[in-house]
Amino acid sequence: MLILGIETSCDETAAAVVEDGKHILSDVISSQIAVHMPYGGVVPELASRKHVEMILPVIDEALTKADVTRDQLDAIAVTQGPGLVGALLVGLCAAKAMAFALDKPLIAVNHLEGHMHAAFLGSQAPAGPFVCLVVSGGHTALYRIDPGGRTKFLGSTRDDAAGEAFDKVAKLLNLGYPGGTVIDKLAAEGNPNTFQFPKAYLEKDSLDFSFSGIKTAVANFLRHYGPPASESHAVSYRLEDLAASFQEAIVDVLVNKTIMAAHLCGVQDIAVVGGVSANQRLRRRLQEEAGYRGLTLHLPALRYCTDNAVMIAAAAYTVWKRTGFTRDMMDLDAVSRWF
């Protein structure tokens, strides 16, 4: 079954052709990092306009690279949400138009379910239930996933997502955008034990997260001590040590909550997906903890950590197997918040 996947939930315009949910025939992404970099974060209106500009060329390139025609497609899949409404509408409109013109089924995909499939691109999902951490700039949440795709929500952030905290702290430090990538590189050269930043674990056995406090703590630190190696302050420090200490506090919470969720759910498999799953310290800590506790860890390839259309097409195949094409999808609307 050939599915064209379309993804425009935030700042990547992406299209891919995937066969039977696992054979990747093409994978095209047009990034908007250069567009949003001057602003230190994604500007929704600019993102929407760039999607309008790039959506058709990206789809055409995906079909060309897959060496398939539009008529050979069996279905069109598109991200319905969650995400930026304006950005989502561009992908939805393109997908609806193609589905109508070609008389092909249209499959709506939850962006988070797409990320969950990214951990198993090129490999088989666990035979039993597993715990999945979805961690990105917009989402930090834990789910229990049963065979067949049934999802149970376990907990999420009560304020900032982990990736959002990375980007905001990077902006405080004038490190540029995307902040998570820059901090990850700096932290590799720093000592994570130099500073102690707050780690919010909340109530006993809570699987919720909170990262606004650590962002505030870094802001207060900078107000008190100034920028690194500043001659106007009595205490000097290395930017690399600050980045490593900040990152370690976030990674500690993400790892501990994920391991706790696996224990509370009684599962042996864990997966971590989303943009922050590309963080090298997080990947290393998860591998260490999973090995120590006898858990099997599933991580997406680095290319599929960030938003992409391969994961949307792969998830659509599962949606099709689970529900079939049972209703008219042409009245689909964008869903900005969808858990």
mmCIF file of C-alpha atoms in Angstrom:
data_model
loop_
_atom_site.group_PDB
_atom_site.id
_atom_site.type_symbol
_atom_site.label_atom_id
_atom_site.label_comp_id
_atom_site.label_asym_id
_atom_site.label_seq_id
_atom_site.Cartn_x
_atom_site.Cartn_y
_atom_site.Cartn_z
ATOM 1 C CA MET A 1 0.000 0.000 0.000
ATOM 2 C CA LEU A 2 1.533 3.313 -1.117
ATOM 3 C CA ILE A 3 0.798 6.289 1.127
ATOM 4 C CA LEU A 4 1.870 9.882 0.539
ATOM 5 C CA GLY A 5 2.431 11.568 3.892
ATOM 6 C CA ILE A 6 2.252 15.356 4.327
ATOM 7 C CA GLU A 7 3.500 17.189 7.430
ATOM 8 C CA THR A 8 3.170 20.944 8.114
ATOM 9 C CA SER A 9 2.458 21.173 11.846
ATOM 10 C CA CYS A 10 5.168 23.711 12.662
ATOM 11 C CA ASP A 11 8.206 24.886 10.707
ATOM 12 C CA GLU A 12 9.076 22.005 8.386
ATOM 13 C CA THR A 13 7.290 21.412 5.111
ATOM 14 C CA ALA A 14 7.619 17.677 4.513
ATOM 15 C CA ALA A 15 6.327 14.961 2.208
ATOM 16 C CA ALA A 16 7.219 11.285 1.897
ATOM 17 C CA VAL A 17 6.049 8.145 0.162
ATOM 18 C CA VAL A 18 6.038 5.008 2.299
ATOM 19 C CA GLU A 19 4.983 1.508 1.297
ATOM 20 C CA ASP A 20 3.130 -0.708 3.805
ATOM 21 C CA GLY A 21 4.049 1.549 6.677
ATOM 22 C CA LYS A 22 7.764 0.698 6.695
ATOM 23 C CA HIS A 23 9.419 0.815 3.268
ATOM 24 C CA ILE A 24 10.578 4.405 2.748
ATOM 25 C CA LEU A 25 10.559 5.338 -0.932
ATOM 26 C CA SER A 26 11.153 9.061 -0.466
ATOM 27 C CA ASP A 27 11.657 11.569 2.323
ATOM 28 C CA VAL A 28 11.710 15.306 1.573
ATOM 29 C CA ILE A 29 11.938 18.121 4.130
ATOM 30 C CA SER A 30 12.119 21.858 3.576
ATOM 31 C CA SER A 31 13.362 23.453 6.799
ATOM 32 C CA GLN A 32 12.498 26.982 7.924
ATOM 33 C CA ILE A 33 15.310 27.434 10.449
ATOM 34 C CA ALA A 34 16.840 30.300 8.480
ATOM 35 C CA VAL A 35 13.457 32.069 8.347
ATOM 36 C CA HIS A 36 12.882 31.990 12.103
ATOM 37 C CA MET A 37 16.467 32.278 13.358
ATOM 38 C CA PRO A 38 16.465 36.107 13.573
ATOM 39 C CA TYR A 39 13.485 35.937 15.934
ATOM 40 C CA GLY A 40 14.826 33.234 18.267
ATOM 41 C CA GLY A 41 11.782 31.020 17.708
ATOM 42 C CA VAL A 42 9.013 30.092 15.289
ATOM 43 C CA VAL A 43 6.833 32.978 14.068
ATOM 44 C CA PRO A 44 3.474 31.335 13.179
ATOM 45 C CA GLU A 45 2.506 33.741 10.377
ATOM 46 C CA LEU A 46 5.908 33.395 8.678
ATOM 47 C CA ALA A 47 5.714 29.614 9.038
ATOM 48 C CA SER A 48 2.312 29.510 7.320
ATOM 49 C CA ARG A 49 3.479 31.662 4.430
ATOM 50 C CA LYS A 50 6.571 29.528 3.888
ATOM 51 C CA HIS A 51 4.444 26.367 3.883
ATOM 52 C CA VAL A 52 2.237 27.872 1.155
ATOM 53 C CA GLU A 53 5.343 28.578 -0.900
ATOM 54 C CA MET A 54 6.934 25.143 -0.468
ATOM 55 C CA ILE A 55 4.104 22.615 -0.151
ATOM 56 C CA LEU A 56 3.631 21.789 -3.842
ATOM 57 C CA PRO A 57 7.355 21.662 -4.759
ATOM 58 C CA VAL A 58 8.009 19.390 -1.763
ATOM 59 C CA ILE A 59 5.161 17.019 -2.708
ATOM 60 C CA ASP A 60 6.351 16.912 -6.326
ATOM 61 C CA GLU A 61 9.898 16.138 -5.205
ATOM 62 C CA ALA A 62 8.694 13.331 -2.915
ATOM 63 C CA LEU A 63 6.783 11.696 -5.762
ATOM 64 C CA THR A 64 9.706 12.078 -8.152
ATOM 65 C CA LYS A 65 12.208 10.576 -5.733
ATOM 66 C CA ALA A 66 9.843 7.674 -5.015
ATOM 67 C CA ASP A 67 9.429 7.152 -8.779
ATOM 68 C CA VAL A 68 5.656 6.894 -8.432
ATOM 69 C CA THR A 69 2.836 8.814 -10.076
ATOM 70 C CA ARG A 70 -0.097 10.360 -8.267
ATOM 71 C CA ASP A 71 -2.395 7.696 -9.716
ATOM 72 C CA GLN A 72 -0.277 4.932 -8.186
ATOM 73 C CA LEU A 73 -0.872 6.244 -4.665
ATOM 74 C CA ASP A 74 -3.357 4.307 -2.548
ATOM 75 C CA ALA A 75 -4.006 7.063 -0.019
ATOM 76 C CA ILE A 76 -3.029 10.555 1.109
ATOM 77 C CA ALA A 77 -2.102 11.071 4.775
ATOM 78 C CA VAL A 78 -1.788 14.413 6.520
ATOM 79 C CA THR A 79 -1.126 15.780 9.978
ATOM 80 C CA GLN A 80 -4.388 17.131 11.397
ATOM 81 C CA GLY A 81 -2.895 18.285 14.713
ATOM 82 C CA PRO A 82 -1.659 19.234 17.178
ATOM 83 C CA GLY A 83 0.358 22.179 15.930
ATOM 84 C CA LEU A 84 0.103 25.738 14.643
ATOM 85 C CA VAL A 85 -3.354 26.175 13.115
ATOM 86 C CA GLY A 86 -2.198 28.221 10.118
ATOM 87 C CA ALA A 87 0.588 25.784 9.341
ATOM 88 C CA LEU A 88 -1.671 22.746 9.697
ATOM 89 C CA LEU A 89 -4.269 24.258 7.358
ATOM 90 C CA VAL A 90 -1.750 24.489 4.522
ATOM 91 C CA GLY A 91 -1.041 20.761 4.655
ATOM 92 C CA LEU A 92 -4.710 19.890 5.136
ATOM 93 C CA CYS A 93 -5.798 21.957 2.146
ATOM 94 C CA ALA A 94 -3.150 20.405 -0.083
ATOM 95 C CA ALA A 95 -4.032 16.883 1.065
ATOM 96 C CA LYS A 96 -7.775 17.441 0.607
ATOM 97 C CA ALA A 97 -7.260 18.839 -2.873
ATOM 98 C CA MET A 98 -5.126 15.877 -3.922
ATOM 99 C CA ALA A 99 -7.498 13.334 -2.397
ATOM 100 C CA PHE A 100 -10.500 14.922 -4.106
ATOM 101 C CA ALA A 101 -8.823 15.363 -7.498
ATOM 102 C CA LEU A 102 -7.371 11.833 -7.527
ATOM 103 C CA ASP A 103 -10.363 10.191 -5.815
ATOM 104 C CA LYS A 104 -8.048 8.737 -3.169
ATOM 105 C CA PRO A 105 -8.779 8.090 0.525
ATOM 106 C CA LEU A 106 -7.611 10.739 2.975
ATOM 107 C CA ILE A 107 -6.156 9.672 6.339
ATOM 108 C CA ALA A 108 -5.903 12.139 9.226
ATOM 109 C CA VAL A 109 -2.948 11.561 11.551
ATOM 110 C CA ASN A 110 -2.239 12.791 15.062
ATOM 111 C CA HIS A 111 1.215 14.376 14.967
ATOM 112 C CA LEU A 112 2.147 12.753 18.285
ATOM 113 C CA GLU A 113 1.145 9.305 17.036
ATOM 114 C CA GLY A 114 3.399 9.981 14.082
ATOM 115 C CA HIS A 115 6.324 10.649 16.409
ATOM 116 C CA MET A 116 5.576 7.395 18.237
ATOM 117 C CA HIS A 117 5.981 5.500 14.979
ATOM 118 C CA ALA A 118 9.332 7.178 14.321
ATOM 119 C CA ALA A 119 11.028 5.000 16.953
ATOM 120 C CA PHE A 120 10.250 1.876 14.922
ATOM 121 C CA LEU A 121 11.016 2.983 11.392
ATOM 122 C CA GLY A 122 13.168 0.173 10.042
ATOM 123 C CA SER A 123 12.374 -2.143 12.965
ATOM 124 C CA GLN A 124 9.429 -3.882 14.584
ATOM 125 C CA ALA A 125 7.451 -2.343 17.423
ATOM 126 C CA PRO A 126 7.357 -4.376 20.671
ATOM 127 C CA ALA A 127 4.912 -7.266 20.760
ATOM 128 C CA GLY A 128 3.618 -6.062 24.118
ATOM 129 C CA PRO A 129 2.756 -2.658 25.579
ATOM 130 C CA PHE A 130 5.456 -0.028 25.976
ATOM 131 C CA VAL A 131 5.896 3.407 27.502
ATOM 132 C CA CYS A 132 6.626 6.292 25.142
ATOM 133 C CA LEU A 133 8.020 9.712 26.054
ATOM 134 C CA VAL A 134 7.180 12.375 23.490
ATOM 135 C CA VAL A 135 9.558 15.273 24.092
ATOM 136 C CA SER A 136 9.896 18.291 21.810
ATOM 137 C CA GLY A 137 9.547 22.050 21.685
ATOM 138 C CA GLY A 138 5.782 21.854 21.988
ATOM 139 C CA HIS A 139 5.185 18.612 23.867
ATOM 140 C CA THR A 140 6.518 16.714 26.832
ATOM 141 C CA ALA A 141 4.226 13.808 27.671
ATOM 142 C CA LEU A 142 4.221 10.127 28.619
ATOM 143 C CA TYR A 143 1.944 7.476 27.132
ATOM 144 C CA ARG A 144 1.390 3.755 27.468
ATOM 145 C CA ILE A 145 0.969 2.226 24.008
ATOM 146 C CA ASP A 146 -0.713 -1.159 23.607
ATOM 147 C CA PRO A 147 -0.336 -3.442 20.565
ATOM 148 C CA GLY A 148 -2.639 -2.193 17.839
ATOM 149 C CA GLY A 149 -2.058 1.431 18.746
ATOM 150 C CA ARG A 150 -4.408 1.967 21.697
ATOM 151 C CA THR A 151 -2.937 4.841 23.705
ATOM 152 C CA LYS A 152 -3.262 5.700 27.400
ATOM 153 C CA PHE A 153 -2.188 9.169 28.500
ATOM 154 C CA LEU A 154 0.024 9.068 31.614
ATOM 155 C CA GLY A 155 1.162 12.651 32.179
ATOM 156 C CA SER A 156 2.465 15.809 30.548
ATOM 157 C CA THR A 157 4.075 19.139 31.315
ATOM 158 C CA ARG A 158 2.099 21.568 33.410
ATOM 159 C CA ASP A 159 3.861 24.549 31.876
ATOM 160 C CA ASP A 160 6.835 24.657 29.484
ATOM 161 C CA ALA A 161 7.798 21.687 27.336
ATOM 162 C CA ALA A 162 11.415 20.532 27.646
ATOM 163 C CA GLY A 163 12.342 21.764 24.181
ATOM 164 C CA GLU A 164 10.673 25.086 24.911
ATOM 165 C CA ALA A 165 12.848 25.447 28.022
ATOM 166 C CA PHE A 166 15.958 24.715 25.923
ATOM 167 C CA ASP A 167 14.999 27.383 23.378
ATOM 168 C CA LYS A 168 14.113 30.012 25.989
ATOM 169 C CA VAL A 169 17.345 29.510 27.938
ATOM 170 C CA ALA A 170 19.320 29.634 24.689
ATOM 171 C CA LYS A 171 17.626 32.966 23.965
ATOM 172 C CA LEU A 172 18.583 34.246 27.436
ATOM 173 C CA LEU A 173 22.176 33.304 26.633
ATOM 174 C CA ASN A 174 22.050 34.772 23.099
ATOM 175 C CA LEU A 175 22.972 31.396 21.629
ATOM 176 C CA GLY A 176 20.660 31.521 18.619
ATOM 177 C CA TYR A 177 17.956 29.202 17.314
ATOM 178 C CA PRO A 178 17.277 26.289 17.508
ATOM 179 C CA GLY A 179 18.508 26.497 21.084
ATOM 180 C CA GLY A 180 18.423 22.819 21.961
ATOM 181 C CA THR A 181 21.003 21.927 19.337
ATOM 182 C CA VAL A 182 23.386 24.691 20.435
ATOM 183 C CA ILE A 183 23.100 23.821 24.144
ATOM 184 C CA ASP A 184 23.645 20.130 23.386
ATOM 185 C CA LYS A 185 26.936 20.931 21.634
ATOM 186 C CA LEU A 186 28.119 23.339 24.331
ATOM 187 C CA ALA A 187 27.201 20.946 27.137
ATOM 188 C CA ALA A 188 29.402 18.239 25.645
ATOM 189 C CA GLU A 189 32.409 20.394 26.628
ATOM 190 C CA GLY A 190 31.106 21.298 30.102
ATOM 191 C CA ASN A 191 30.844 19.852 33.599
ATOM 192 C CA PRO A 192 27.198 19.015 34.455
ATOM 193 C CA ASN A 193 27.942 19.124 38.199
ATOM 194 C CA THR A 194 29.151 22.736 38.265
ATOM 195 C CA PHE A 195 25.760 24.269 39.160
ATOM 196 C CA GLN A 196 22.672 22.793 40.796
ATOM 197 C CA PHE A 197 19.459 23.866 39.100
ATOM 198 C CA PRO A 198 15.987 22.863 40.400
ATOM 199 C CA LYS A 199 14.419 19.591 39.266
ATOM 200 C CA ALA A 200 10.634 19.497 39.588
ATOM 201 C CA TYR A 201 9.381 15.990 40.377
ATOM 202 C CA LEU A 202 6.018 17.227 41.734
ATOM 203 C CA GLU A 203 3.842 14.866 43.811
ATOM 204 C CA LYS A 204 4.862 11.299 44.703
ATOM 205 C CA ASP A 205 4.550 8.991 41.673
ATOM 206 C CA SER A 206 3.440 11.921 39.501
ATOM 207 C CA LEU A 207 4.178 11.461 35.813
ATOM 208 C CA ASP A 208 3.660 15.142 35.068
ATOM 209 C CA PHE A 209 6.515 17.525 34.269
ATOM 210 C CA SER A 210 7.335 21.151 34.989
ATOM 211 C CA PHE A 211 10.193 23.080 33.389
ATOM 212 C CA SER A 212 9.260 26.720 33.940
ATOM 213 C CA GLY A 213 11.114 26.774 37.268
ATOM 214 C CA ILE A 214 14.472 25.832 35.796
ATOM 215 C CA LYS A 215 14.069 28.493 33.097
ATOM 216 C CA THR A 216 13.437 31.075 35.825
ATOM 217 C CA ALA A 217 16.390 29.762 37.826
ATOM 218 C CA VAL A 218 18.737 30.315 34.880
ATOM 219 C CA ALA A 219 17.326 33.811 34.357
ATOM 220 C CA ASN A 220 17.923 34.626 38.047
ATOM 221 C CA PHE A 221 21.425 33.150 37.840
ATOM 222 C CA LEU A 222 22.271 35.431 34.921
ATOM 223 C CA ARG A 223 20.856 38.471 36.682
ATOM 224 C CA HIS A 224 22.981 37.705 39.744
ATOM 225 C CA TYR A 225 26.246 36.600 38.141
ATOM 226 C CA GLY A 226 26.042 38.212 34.721
ATOM 227 C CA PRO A 227 27.277 36.652 31.486
ATOM 228 C CA PRO A 228 30.131 34.107 31.594
ATOM 229 C CA ALA A 229 33.640 35.442 32.190
ATOM 230 C CA SER A 230 32.278 38.945 32.827
ATOM 231 C CA GLU A 231 34.824 41.351 34.257
ATOM 232 C CA SER A 232 32.075 43.364 35.932
ATOM 233 C CA HIS A 233 31.202 40.497 38.302
ATOM 234 C CA ALA A 234 33.263 38.884 41.029
ATOM 235 C CA VAL A 235 32.421 35.342 39.917
ATOM 236 C CA SER A 236 33.341 34.117 36.452
ATOM 237 C CA TYR A 237 32.257 30.804 34.952
ATOM 238 C CA ARG A 238 32.310 28.862 31.706
ATOM 239 C CA LEU A 239 29.322 28.958 29.388
ATOM 240 C CA GLU A 240 29.886 25.259 28.693
ATOM 241 C CA ASP A 241 29.494 24.426 32.399
ATOM 242 C CA LEU A 242 26.289 26.444 32.658
ATOM 243 C CA ALA A 243 24.846 24.712 29.565
ATOM 244 C CA ALA A 244 25.845 21.267 30.851
ATOM 245 C CA SER A 245 24.348 21.891 34.312
ATOM 246 C CA PHE A 246 21.086 23.218 32.883
ATOM 247 C CA GLN A 247 20.822 20.330 30.423
ATOM 248 C CA GLU A 248 21.575 17.747 33.114
ATOM 249 C CA ALA A 249 18.706 18.977 35.295
ATOM 250 C CA ILE A 250 16.226 18.549 32.441
ATOM 251 C CA VAL A 251 17.646 15.191 31.361
ATOM 252 C CA ASP A 252 17.499 13.866 34.940
ATOM 253 C CA VAL A 253 13.776 14.548 35.158
ATOM 254 C CA LEU A 254 13.008 13.133 31.694
ATOM 255 C CA VAL A 255 14.945 9.917 32.362
ATOM 256 C CA ASN A 256 13.633 9.356 35.874
ATOM 257 C CA LYS A 257 10.000 9.960 34.919
ATOM 258 C CA THR A 258 10.262 7.617 31.929
ATOM 259 C CA ILE A 259 11.788 4.845 34.036
ATOM 260 C CA MET A 260 9.137 5.432 36.720
ATOM 261 C CA ALA A 261 6.373 5.168 34.111
ATOM 262 C CA ALA A 262 7.759 1.845 32.872
ATOM 263 C CA HIS A 263 7.819 0.547 36.457
ATOM 264 C CA LEU A 264 4.292 1.752 37.264
ATOM 265 C CA CYS A 265 2.921 0.289 34.013
ATOM 266 C CA GLY A 266 4.838 -2.969 34.379
ATOM 267 C CA VAL A 267 6.366 -2.849 30.898
ATOM 268 C CA GLN A 268 9.817 -3.797 29.647
ATOM 269 C CA ASP A 269 10.022 -1.547 26.586
ATOM 270 C CA ILE A 270 10.402 2.221 26.456
ATOM 271 C CA ALA A 271 10.566 4.603 23.506
ATOM 272 C CA VAL A 272 11.580 8.256 23.394
ATOM 273 C CA VAL A 273 10.622 10.370 20.388
ATOM 274 C CA GLY A 274 10.359 14.009 19.308
ATOM 275 C CA GLY A 275 12.927 16.694 18.607
ATOM 276 C CA VAL A 276 14.586 16.519 22.034
ATOM 277 C CA SER A 277 15.156 12.770 21.584
ATOM 278 C CA ALA A 278 18.085 13.834 19.368
ATOM 279 C CA ASN A 279 19.836 15.278 22.442
ATOM 280 C CA GLN A 280 23.027 13.237 22.878
ATOM 281 C CA ARG A 281 23.104 13.409 26.673
ATOM 282 C CA LEU A 282 19.481 12.258 26.902
ATOM 283 C CA ARG A 283 20.120 9.341 24.547
ATOM 284 C CA ARG A 284 23.219 8.275 26.485
ATOM 285 C CA ARG A 285 21.537 8.502 29.903
ATOM 286 C CA LEU A 286 18.529 6.532 28.680
ATOM 287 C CA GLN A 287 20.761 3.809 27.272
ATOM 288 C CA GLU A 288 22.608 3.574 30.591
ATOM 289 C CA GLU A 289 19.458 3.459 32.735
ATOM 290 C CA ALA A 290 17.614 1.063 30.441
ATOM 291 C CA GLY A 291 20.583 -1.313 30.421
ATOM 292 C CA TYR A 292 20.950 -1.132 34.204
ATOM 293 C CA ARG A 293 17.239 -1.887 34.763
ATOM 294 C CA GLY A 294 16.862 -4.545 32.074
ATOM 295 C CA LEU A 295 14.601 -2.436 29.874
ATOM 296 C CA THR A 296 14.647 -2.353 26.079
ATOM 297 C CA LEU A 297 15.072 1.167 24.716
ATOM 298 C CA HIS A 298 13.781 2.234 21.295
ATOM 299 C CA LEU A 299 15.154 5.461 19.838
ATOM 300 C CA PRO A 300 14.441 6.954 16.409
ATOM 301 C CA ALA A 301 17.274 7.588 13.984
ATOM 302 C CA LEU A 302 18.412 11.189 14.337
ATOM 303 C CA ARG A 303 16.783 12.141 11.014
ATOM 304 C CA TYR A 304 13.382 11.050 12.323
ATOM 305 C CA CYS A 305 13.567 12.788 15.701
ATOM 306 C CA THR A 306 12.408 16.101 14.290
ATOM 307 C CA ASP A 307 9.210 16.618 12.286
ATOM 308 C CA ASN A 308 9.053 14.610 9.076
ATOM 309 C CA ALA A 309 6.469 13.086 6.753
ATOM 310 C CA VAL A 310 7.790 9.521 6.872
ATOM 311 C CA MET A 311 6.407 9.114 10.378
ATOM 312 C CA ILE A 312 3.040 10.515 9.224
ATOM 313 C CA ALA A 313 2.770 8.023 6.374
ATOM 314 C CA ALA A 314 3.861 5.170 8.652
ATOM 315 C CA ALA A 315 1.307 6.128 11.289
ATOM 316 C CA ALA A 316 -1.382 6.443 8.614
ATOM 317 C CA TYR A 317 -0.847 2.809 7.637
ATOM 318 C CA THR A 318 -1.558 1.786 11.243
ATOM 319 C CA VAL A 319 -4.611 4.072 11.346
ATOM 320 C CA TRP A 320 -5.877 2.452 8.148
ATOM 321 C CA LYS A 321 -5.410 -1.053 9.587
ATOM 322 C CA ARG A 322 -7.126 -0.003 12.807
ATOM 323 C CA THR A 323 -10.129 1.879 11.399
ATOM 324 C CA GLY A 324 -10.162 1.512 7.629
ATOM 325 C CA PHE A 325 -11.596 4.260 5.442
ATOM 326 C CA THR A 326 -14.903 4.544 7.229
ATOM 327 C CA ARG A 327 -15.974 8.192 6.787
ATOM 328 C CA ASP A 328 -15.721 11.174 4.521
ATOM 329 C CA MET A 329 -12.578 13.054 5.574
ATOM 330 C CA MET A 330 -13.050 16.108 3.393
ATOM 331 C CA ASP A 331 -14.563 18.100 6.278
ATOM 332 C CA LEU A 332 -11.380 17.782 8.358
ATOM 333 C CA ASP A 333 -10.266 20.876 10.224
ATOM 334 C CA ALA A 334 -6.981 21.665 11.959
ATOM 335 C CA VAL A 335 -6.724 20.709 15.641
ATOM 336 C CA SER A 336 -4.247 22.908 17.500
ATOM 337 C CA ARG A 337 -4.410 20.899 20.746
ATOM 338 C CA TRP A 338 -4.826 17.167 20.495
ATOM 339 C CA PHE A 339 -3.582 14.702 23.111
#
